[in-house]
């Protein structure tokens, strides 16, 4: 015998489902603009700017070196890759990993991230769990196994309830991670309202906090430039231009006819 279908009151849609959606959405919008206000500009040192410009110059030389004479290409390549005193050989940078003990701005940024990301999620989630506790809000349009009950039915202790039903607390967390497309449509791709992206950045924050290894970048660029040979793209440009049929005579005749008429 099949279990009777559970019917929800329409007031649940008006007073539980939609308010949770609106609250989650507007909290994300507020978090985005608060993060912009609290965001601190990361200033680069003169050495970092200089190193990045050197890498750009070397890459441009590899890509567009065919448009300059061979002697000019070899001169620039010698400046970068000279085995004795080339820039990539003699330049060694000291990489110092950032530490909250030596860099107060790093600790400040961590506190700002907790205030704008973690704290609102805890407060709003706790308030929703307390205010809308015990409500069944919606149902997913496909059957699920019992393993999904702890995830979709937080705050509801009904063993006989189908696993497809979603509680109010679980509905809030689904909105936290499900409004990404709407935030991207309104605020753009790089926004601070997407809680899932913020959590992913926090998980990989330790790896991202490590500075780029400039010495490794210099070595990689040295190897790439060392394998680059000069092939002048304008070597046979005169022959190619003379070989083309440009139809100068026909063009002059057409201009003469148009001027007569």
PDB file of C-alpha atoms in Angstrom:
ATOM      1  CA  UNK A   1       0.000   0.000   0.000  1.00  0.00           C
ATOM      2  CA  UNK A   2       1.465   3.345  -1.077  1.00  0.00           C
ATOM      3  CA  UNK A   3       1.807   6.157   1.407  1.00  0.00           C
ATOM      4  CA  UNK A   4      -0.610   9.094   1.065  1.00  0.00           C
ATOM      5  CA  UNK A   5       0.744  12.132  -0.747  1.00  0.00           C
ATOM      6  CA  UNK A   6       1.749  14.995   1.520  1.00  0.00           C
ATOM      7  CA  UNK A   7       0.103  18.311   0.647  1.00  0.00           C
ATOM      8  CA  UNK A   8       1.579  21.599   1.825  1.00  0.00           C
ATOM      9  CA  UNK A   9      -0.379  24.663   2.791  1.00  0.00           C
ATOM     10  CA  UNK A  10      -0.040  27.536   0.314  1.00  0.00           C
ATOM     11  CA  UNK A  11       0.861  29.848   3.195  1.00  0.00           C
ATOM     12  CA  UNK A  12       4.136  27.950   3.568  1.00  0.00           C
ATOM     13  CA  UNK A  13       5.108  29.193   0.129  1.00  0.00           C
ATOM     14  CA  UNK A  14       4.302  32.805   1.045  1.00  0.00           C
ATOM     15  CA  UNK A  15       5.653  32.886   4.601  1.00  0.00           C
ATOM     16  CA  UNK A  16       8.518  30.373   4.555  1.00  0.00           C
ATOM     17  CA  UNK A  17       9.823  29.491   1.078  1.00  0.00           C
ATOM     18  CA  UNK A  18       9.874  32.953  -0.511  1.00  0.00           C
ATOM     19  CA  UNK A  19      11.129  34.805   2.608  1.00  0.00           C
ATOM     20  CA  UNK A  20      14.091  32.443   2.877  1.00  0.00           C
ATOM     21  CA  UNK A  21      14.911  33.050  -0.797  1.00  0.00           C
ATOM     22  CA  UNK A  22      14.679  36.830  -0.443  1.00  0.00           C
ATOM     23  CA  UNK A  23      16.645  36.912   2.812  1.00  0.00           C
ATOM     24  CA  UNK A  24      19.431  34.781   1.363  1.00  0.00           C
ATOM     25  CA  UNK A  25      19.558  36.876  -1.796  1.00  0.00           C
ATOM     26  CA  UNK A  26      19.683  40.267  -0.091  1.00  0.00           C
ATOM     27  CA  UNK A  27      22.210  39.088   2.491  1.00  0.00           C
ATOM     28  CA  UNK A  28      24.451  38.049  -0.399  1.00  0.00           C
ATOM     29  CA  UNK A  29      24.006  41.450  -2.053  1.00  0.00           C
ATOM     30  CA  UNK A  30      24.859  43.265   1.180  1.00  0.00           C
ATOM     31  CA  UNK A  31      27.875  41.004   1.721  1.00  0.00           C
ATOM     32  CA  UNK A  32      29.134  41.860  -1.771  1.00  0.00           C
ATOM     33  CA  UNK A  33      29.075  45.627  -1.230  1.00  0.00           C
ATOM     34  CA  UNK A  34      30.425  45.399   2.313  1.00  0.00           C
ATOM     35  CA  UNK A  35      33.330  43.324   0.995  1.00  0.00           C
ATOM     36  CA  UNK A  36      34.030  46.025  -1.593  1.00  0.00           C
ATOM     37  CA  UNK A  37      34.071  48.702   1.117  1.00  0.00           C
ATOM     38  CA  UNK A  38      36.384  46.677   3.367  1.00  0.00           C
ATOM     39  CA  UNK A  39      38.641  45.502   0.574  1.00  0.00           C
ATOM     40  CA  UNK A  40      42.213  46.721   0.893  1.00  0.00           C
ATOM     41  CA  UNK A  41      44.355  47.372  -2.149  1.00  0.00           C
ATOM     42  CA  UNK A  42      47.300  45.026  -2.451  1.00  0.00           C
ATOM     43  CA  UNK A  43      50.311  47.140  -3.322  1.00  0.00           C
ATOM     44  CA  UNK A  44      53.108  45.612  -5.326  1.00  0.00           C
ATOM     45  CA  UNK A  45      56.716  46.445  -4.671  1.00  0.00           C
ATOM     46  CA  UNK A  46      58.933  48.003  -7.301  1.00  0.00           C
ATOM     47  CA  UNK A  47      60.845  44.737  -7.581  1.00  0.00           C
ATOM     48  CA  UNK A  48      57.671  42.744  -8.313  1.00  0.00           C
ATOM     49  CA  UNK A  49      56.572  45.197 -10.999  1.00  0.00           C
ATOM     50  CA  UNK A  50      60.031  45.157 -12.572  1.00  0.00           C
ATOM     51  CA  UNK A  51      60.165  41.344 -12.630  1.00  0.00           C
ATOM     52  CA  UNK A  52      56.734  41.086 -14.226  1.00  0.00           C
ATOM     53  CA  UNK A  53      57.716  43.583 -16.923  1.00  0.00           C
ATOM     54  CA  UNK A  54      60.901  41.625 -17.662  1.00  0.00           C
ATOM     55  CA  UNK A  55      58.894  38.426 -18.113  1.00  0.00           C
ATOM     56  CA  UNK A  56      56.504  40.249 -20.439  1.00  0.00           C
ATOM     57  CA  UNK A  57      59.416  41.598 -22.511  1.00  0.00           C
ATOM     58  CA  UNK A  58      60.892  38.123 -22.851  1.00  0.00           C
ATOM     59  CA  UNK A  59      57.564  36.631 -23.879  1.00  0.00           C
ATOM     60  CA  UNK A  60      56.999  39.383 -26.452  1.00  0.00           C
ATOM     61  CA  UNK A  61      60.486  38.712 -27.829  1.00  0.00           C
ATOM     62  CA  UNK A  62      59.687  35.029 -28.261  1.00  0.00           C
ATOM     63  CA  UNK A  63      56.367  35.712 -29.959  1.00  0.00           C
ATOM     64  CA  UNK A  64      57.249  38.724 -32.131  1.00  0.00           C
ATOM     65  CA  UNK A  65      61.001  38.362 -32.569  1.00  0.00           C
ATOM     66  CA  UNK A  66      60.466  37.271 -36.164  1.00  0.00           C
ATOM     67  CA  UNK A  67      59.547  40.840 -37.124  1.00  0.00           C
ATOM     68  CA  UNK A  68      62.945  42.335 -36.191  1.00  0.00           C
ATOM     69  CA  UNK A  69      66.344  41.638 -37.810  1.00  0.00           C
ATOM     70  CA  UNK A  70      68.331  38.682 -36.596  1.00  0.00           C
ATOM     71  CA  UNK A  71      71.051  40.809 -35.002  1.00  0.00           C
ATOM     72  CA  UNK A  72      68.488  42.731 -32.955  1.00  0.00           C
ATOM     73  CA  UNK A  73      66.880  39.478 -31.846  1.00  0.00           C
ATOM     74  CA  UNK A  74      70.196  37.952 -30.809  1.00  0.00           C
ATOM     75  CA  UNK A  75      71.158  41.108 -28.898  1.00  0.00           C
ATOM     76  CA  UNK A  76      67.978  40.979 -26.845  1.00  0.00           C
ATOM     77  CA  UNK A  77      68.285  37.242 -26.346  1.00  0.00           C
ATOM     78  CA  UNK A  78      71.883  37.697 -25.185  1.00  0.00           C
ATOM     79  CA  UNK A  79      70.736  40.235 -22.599  1.00  0.00           C
ATOM     80  CA  UNK A  80      68.321  37.723 -21.087  1.00  0.00           C
ATOM     81  CA  UNK A  81      70.086  34.373 -21.610  1.00  0.00           C
ATOM     82  CA  UNK A  82      73.799  35.102 -21.503  1.00  0.00           C
ATOM     83  CA  UNK A  83      75.279  32.124 -19.582  1.00  0.00           C
ATOM     84  CA  UNK A  84      77.610  34.384 -17.581  1.00  0.00           C
ATOM     85  CA  UNK A  85      75.784  37.608 -16.777  1.00  0.00           C
ATOM     86  CA  UNK A  86      72.370  37.268 -18.426  1.00  0.00           C
ATOM     87  CA  UNK A  87      69.425  38.705 -16.566  1.00  0.00           C
ATOM     88  CA  UNK A  88      67.745  35.350 -15.977  1.00  0.00           C
ATOM     89  CA  UNK A  89      71.045  33.829 -14.828  1.00  0.00           C
ATOM     90  CA  UNK A  90      72.349  36.465 -12.452  1.00  0.00           C
ATOM     91  CA  UNK A  91      69.051  37.620 -10.942  1.00  0.00           C
ATOM     92  CA  UNK A  92      68.040  35.716  -7.820  1.00  0.00           C
ATOM     93  CA  UNK A  93      65.078  36.815  -5.747  1.00  0.00           C
ATOM     94  CA  UNK A  94      64.483  35.989  -2.110  1.00  0.00           C
ATOM     95  CA  UNK A  95      61.022  34.503  -1.617  1.00  0.00           C
ATOM     96  CA  UNK A  96      59.630  35.204   1.845  1.00  0.00           C
ATOM     97  CA  UNK A  97      56.297  33.512   2.682  1.00  0.00           C
ATOM     98  CA  UNK A  98      53.818  35.895   4.300  1.00  0.00           C
ATOM     99  CA  UNK A  99      53.140  35.465   7.990  1.00  0.00           C
ATOM    100  CA  UNK A 100      50.527  37.133  10.214  1.00  0.00           C
ATOM    101  CA  UNK A 101      53.277  37.812  12.757  1.00  0.00           C
ATOM    102  CA  UNK A 102      55.302  39.890  10.284  1.00  0.00           C
ATOM    103  CA  UNK A 103      52.488  41.199   8.074  1.00  0.00           C
ATOM    104  CA  UNK A 104      49.625  42.810  10.031  1.00  0.00           C
ATOM    105  CA  UNK A 105      47.609  43.388   6.858  1.00  0.00           C
ATOM    106  CA  UNK A 106      47.309  39.636   6.345  1.00  0.00           C
ATOM    107  CA  UNK A 107      45.709  39.202   9.771  1.00  0.00           C
ATOM    108  CA  UNK A 108      43.410  42.153   9.092  1.00  0.00           C
ATOM    109  CA  UNK A 109      42.269  40.647   5.790  1.00  0.00           C
ATOM    110  CA  UNK A 110      41.507  37.348   7.527  1.00  0.00           C
ATOM    111  CA  UNK A 111      39.382  39.146  10.122  1.00  0.00           C
ATOM    112  CA  UNK A 112      37.526  41.050   7.401  1.00  0.00           C
ATOM    113  CA  UNK A 113      36.836  37.804   5.570  1.00  0.00           C
ATOM    114  CA  UNK A 114      35.409  36.199   8.696  1.00  0.00           C
ATOM    115  CA  UNK A 115      33.218  39.218   9.425  1.00  0.00           C
ATOM    116  CA  UNK A 116      31.784  39.471   5.915  1.00  0.00           C
ATOM    117  CA  UNK A 117      31.499  35.768   5.072  1.00  0.00           C
ATOM    118  CA  UNK A 118      31.411  33.426   8.053  1.00  0.00           C
ATOM    119  CA  UNK A 119      29.578  35.566  10.597  1.00  0.00           C
ATOM    120  CA  UNK A 120      26.513  36.416   8.420  1.00  0.00           C
ATOM    121  CA  UNK A 121      26.127  32.781   7.416  1.00  0.00           C
ATOM    122  CA  UNK A 122      26.135  31.646  11.055  1.00  0.00           C
ATOM    123  CA  UNK A 123      23.764  34.377  12.252  1.00  0.00           C
ATOM    124  CA  UNK A 124      21.264  34.148   9.383  1.00  0.00           C
ATOM    125  CA  UNK A 125      21.382  30.349   9.382  1.00  0.00           C
ATOM    126  CA  UNK A 126      20.751  30.209  13.118  1.00  0.00           C
ATOM    127  CA  UNK A 127      17.910  32.736  12.904  1.00  0.00           C
ATOM    128  CA  UNK A 128      16.235  30.863  10.042  1.00  0.00           C
ATOM    129  CA  UNK A 129      16.633  27.551  11.849  1.00  0.00           C
ATOM    130  CA  UNK A 130      15.021  29.064  14.953  1.00  0.00           C
ATOM    131  CA  UNK A 131      12.236  31.007  13.195  1.00  0.00           C
ATOM    132  CA  UNK A 132      11.221  28.443  10.576  1.00  0.00           C
ATOM    133  CA  UNK A 133      12.066  25.327  12.569  1.00  0.00           C
ATOM    134  CA  UNK A 134      10.091  22.194  11.669  1.00  0.00           C
ATOM    135  CA  UNK A 135       8.682  23.436   8.342  1.00  0.00           C
ATOM    136  CA  UNK A 136       8.638  21.274   5.234  1.00  0.00           C
ATOM    137  CA  UNK A 137       9.130  23.765   2.413  1.00  0.00           C
ATOM    138  CA  UNK A 138       9.373  21.979  -0.936  1.00  0.00           C
ATOM    139  CA  UNK A 139      10.105  18.709  -2.671  1.00  0.00           C
ATOM    140  CA  UNK A 140      12.696  17.815  -5.262  1.00  0.00           C
ATOM    141  CA  UNK A 141      11.153  16.530  -8.521  1.00  0.00           C
ATOM    142  CA  UNK A 142      12.897  13.135  -8.419  1.00  0.00           C
ATOM    143  CA  UNK A 143      13.114  10.288  -5.898  1.00  0.00           C
ATOM    144  CA  UNK A 144      16.066  10.094  -3.530  1.00  0.00           C
ATOM    145  CA  UNK A 145      17.483   7.441  -1.255  1.00  0.00           C
ATOM    146  CA  UNK A 146      17.445   7.603   2.532  1.00  0.00           C
ATOM    147  CA  UNK A 147      21.065   8.742   2.567  1.00  0.00           C
ATOM    148  CA  UNK A 148      19.886  12.218   1.512  1.00  0.00           C
ATOM    149  CA  UNK A 149      17.586  12.674   4.522  1.00  0.00           C
ATOM    150  CA  UNK A 150      20.249  14.163   6.852  1.00  0.00           C
ATOM    151  CA  UNK A 151      21.199  16.652   4.146  1.00  0.00           C
ATOM    152  CA  UNK A 152      17.719  17.704   2.972  1.00  0.00           C
ATOM    153  CA  UNK A 153      15.729  17.347   6.186  1.00  0.00           C
ATOM    154  CA  UNK A 154      17.722  19.140   8.857  1.00  0.00           C
ATOM    155  CA  UNK A 155      15.568  19.902  11.878  1.00  0.00           C
ATOM    156  CA  UNK A 156      12.921  17.283  11.034  1.00  0.00           C
ATOM    157  CA  UNK A 157      12.916  13.953  12.877  1.00  0.00           C
ATOM    158  CA  UNK A 158      10.407  11.956  10.806  1.00  0.00           C
ATOM    159  CA  UNK A 159      11.618   8.537   9.745  1.00  0.00           C
ATOM    160  CA  UNK A 160       8.601   7.871   7.529  1.00  0.00           C
ATOM    161  CA  UNK A 161       8.898  11.120   5.547  1.00  0.00           C
ATOM    162  CA  UNK A 162      10.049  10.702   1.972  1.00  0.00           C
ATOM    163  CA  UNK A 163      13.659  11.756   1.405  1.00  0.00           C
ATOM    164  CA  UNK A 164      12.604  14.050  -1.451  1.00  0.00           C
ATOM    165  CA  UNK A 165      11.081  16.603   0.921  1.00  0.00           C
ATOM    166  CA  UNK A 166      13.225  19.583   1.951  1.00  0.00           C
ATOM    167  CA  UNK A 167      13.123  21.250   5.361  1.00  0.00           C
ATOM    168  CA  UNK A 168      13.422  24.991   5.968  1.00  0.00           C
ATOM    169  CA  UNK A 169      17.016  24.810   7.240  1.00  0.00           C
ATOM    170  CA  UNK A 170      18.103  22.715   4.271  1.00  0.00           C
ATOM    171  CA  UNK A 171      16.222  25.057   1.940  1.00  0.00           C
ATOM    172  CA  UNK A 172      18.329  27.935   3.261  1.00  0.00           C
ATOM    173  CA  UNK A 173      21.597  26.124   2.536  1.00  0.00           C
ATOM    174  CA  UNK A 174      20.360  25.159  -0.926  1.00  0.00           C
ATOM    175  CA  UNK A 175      19.739  28.837  -1.619  1.00  0.00           C
ATOM    176  CA  UNK A 176      23.160  29.791  -0.276  1.00  0.00           C
ATOM    177  CA  UNK A 177      24.813  27.558  -2.859  1.00  0.00           C
ATOM    178  CA  UNK A 178      22.143  27.814  -5.568  1.00  0.00           C
ATOM    179  CA  UNK A 179      21.937  31.560  -6.182  1.00  0.00           C
ATOM    180  CA  UNK A 180      25.313  31.681  -7.931  1.00  0.00           C
ATOM    181  CA  UNK A 181      23.871  32.241 -11.409  1.00  0.00           C
ATOM    182  CA  UNK A 182      21.646  35.086 -10.220  1.00  0.00           C
ATOM    183  CA  UNK A 183      24.545  36.789  -8.455  1.00  0.00           C
ATOM    184  CA  UNK A 184      26.680  36.400 -11.580  1.00  0.00           C
ATOM    185  CA  UNK A 185      23.913  37.845 -13.750  1.00  0.00           C
ATOM    186  CA  UNK A 186      23.433  40.904 -11.520  1.00  0.00           C
ATOM    187  CA  UNK A 187      26.886  41.559 -10.057  1.00  0.00           C
ATOM    188  CA  UNK A 188      29.178  40.005 -12.646  1.00  0.00           C
ATOM    189  CA  UNK A 189      31.541  37.063 -12.593  1.00  0.00           C
ATOM    190  CA  UNK A 190      33.872  38.154  -9.780  1.00  0.00           C
ATOM    191  CA  UNK A 191      31.490  38.945  -6.949  1.00  0.00           C
ATOM    192  CA  UNK A 192      31.635  38.474  -3.192  1.00  0.00           C
ATOM    193  CA  UNK A 193      27.989  37.434  -2.859  1.00  0.00           C
ATOM    194  CA  UNK A 194      28.574  33.858  -4.021  1.00  0.00           C
ATOM    195  CA  UNK A 195      29.054  32.009  -0.739  1.00  0.00           C
ATOM    196  CA  UNK A 196      30.208  28.806  -2.438  1.00  0.00           C
ATOM    197  CA  UNK A 197      33.005  30.645  -4.240  1.00  0.00           C
ATOM    198  CA  UNK A 198      34.019  32.366  -1.011  1.00  0.00           C
ATOM    199  CA  UNK A 199      34.222  29.039   0.823  1.00  0.00           C
ATOM    200  CA  UNK A 200      36.273  27.560  -2.004  1.00  0.00           C
ATOM    201  CA  UNK A 201      38.687  30.474  -1.818  1.00  0.00           C
ATOM    202  CA  UNK A 202      38.999  30.009   1.936  1.00  0.00           C
ATOM    203  CA  UNK A 203      39.806  26.327   1.463  1.00  0.00           C
ATOM    204  CA  UNK A 204      42.547  27.170  -1.036  1.00  0.00           C
ATOM    205  CA  UNK A 205      43.595  30.326   0.774  1.00  0.00           C
ATOM    206  CA  UNK A 206      46.751  28.791   2.174  1.00  0.00           C
ATOM    207  CA  UNK A 207      48.005  27.870  -1.285  1.00  0.00           C
ATOM    208  CA  UNK A 208      46.998  31.208  -2.780  1.00  0.00           C
ATOM    209  CA  UNK A 209      48.676  33.133   0.021  1.00  0.00           C
ATOM    210  CA  UNK A 210      52.071  31.793  -0.954  1.00  0.00           C
ATOM    211  CA  UNK A 211      53.864  34.272  -3.225  1.00  0.00           C
ATOM    212  CA  UNK A 212      54.835  33.341  -6.744  1.00  0.00           C
ATOM    213  CA  UNK A 213      58.299  31.850  -7.088  1.00  0.00           C
ATOM    214  CA  UNK A 214      60.041  34.451  -9.243  1.00  0.00           C
ATOM    215  CA  UNK A 215      63.193  32.354  -9.578  1.00  0.00           C
ATOM    216  CA  UNK A 216      61.169  29.470 -11.002  1.00  0.00           C
ATOM    217  CA  UNK A 217      59.434  31.826 -13.436  1.00  0.00           C
ATOM    218  CA  UNK A 218      62.818  33.162 -14.576  1.00  0.00           C
ATOM    219  CA  UNK A 219      64.108  29.631 -15.137  1.00  0.00           C
ATOM    220  CA  UNK A 220      61.030  28.634 -17.140  1.00  0.00           C
ATOM    221  CA  UNK A 221      61.273  31.750 -19.298  1.00  0.00           C
ATOM    222  CA  UNK A 222      65.011  31.188 -19.812  1.00  0.00           C
ATOM    223  CA  UNK A 223      64.370  27.670 -21.103  1.00  0.00           C
ATOM    224  CA  UNK A 224      61.589  28.852 -23.418  1.00  0.00           C
ATOM    225  CA  UNK A 225      63.712  31.677 -24.843  1.00  0.00           C
ATOM    226  CA  UNK A 226      66.709  29.372 -25.233  1.00  0.00           C
ATOM    227  CA  UNK A 227      64.665  27.091 -27.505  1.00  0.00           C
ATOM    228  CA  UNK A 228      63.433  29.982 -29.644  1.00  0.00           C
ATOM    229  CA  UNK A 229      65.234  30.466 -32.975  1.00  0.00           C
ATOM    230  CA  UNK A 230      65.008  33.537 -35.153  1.00  0.00           C
ATOM    231  CA  UNK A 231      63.071  33.190 -38.385  1.00  0.00           C
ATOM    232  CA  UNK A 232      62.655  36.593 -39.962  1.00  0.00           C
ATOM    233  CA  UNK A 233      59.133  36.957 -41.289  1.00  0.00           C
ATOM    234  CA  UNK A 234      60.145  39.781 -43.704  1.00  0.00           C
ATOM    235  CA  UNK A 235      62.986  37.925 -45.380  1.00  0.00           C
ATOM    236  CA  UNK A 236      61.207  37.354 -48.716  1.00  0.00           C
ATOM    237  CA  UNK A 237      58.714  40.180 -48.515  1.00  0.00           C
ATOM    238  CA  UNK A 238      60.010  41.878 -51.710  1.00  0.00           C
ATOM    239  CA  UNK A 239      59.649  38.728 -53.785  1.00  0.00           C
ATOM    240  CA  UNK A 240      56.191  38.031 -52.374  1.00  0.00           C
ATOM    241  CA  UNK A 241      55.041  41.568 -53.106  1.00  0.00           C
ATOM    242  CA  UNK A 242      56.335  41.477 -56.677  1.00  0.00           C
ATOM    243  CA  UNK A 243      54.791  38.051 -57.251  1.00  0.00           C
ATOM    244  CA  UNK A 244      51.314  39.241 -56.358  1.00  0.00           C
ATOM    245  CA  UNK A 245      49.045  40.420 -59.145  1.00  0.00           C
ATOM    246  CA  UNK A 246      47.734  43.721 -57.784  1.00  0.00           C
ATOM    247  CA  UNK A 247      45.913  44.732 -61.017  1.00  0.00           C
ATOM    248  CA  UNK A 248      47.151  48.322 -60.979  1.00  0.00           C
ATOM    249  CA  UNK A 249      46.182  48.857 -64.609  1.00  0.00           C
ATOM    250  CA  UNK A 250      42.572  47.764 -64.107  1.00  0.00           C
ATOM    251  CA  UNK A 251      42.270  49.968 -61.035  1.00  0.00           C
ATOM    252  CA  UNK A 252      43.514  53.026 -62.929  1.00  0.00           C
ATOM    253  CA  UNK A 253      41.081  52.361 -65.804  1.00  0.00           C
ATOM    254  CA  UNK A 254      38.116  52.168 -63.428  1.00  0.00           C
ATOM    255  CA  UNK A 255      39.117  55.475 -61.799  1.00  0.00           C
ATOM    256  CA  UNK A 256      39.461  57.101 -65.231  1.00  0.00           C
ATOM    257  CA  UNK A 257      36.006  55.928 -66.334  1.00  0.00           C
ATOM    258  CA  UNK A 258      34.352  57.160 -63.137  1.00  0.00           C
ATOM    259  CA  UNK A 259      36.041  60.560 -63.474  1.00  0.00           C
ATOM    260  CA  UNK A 260      34.834  60.948 -67.093  1.00  0.00           C
ATOM    261  CA  UNK A 261      31.221  60.120 -66.344  1.00  0.00           C
TER     262      UNK A 261
END
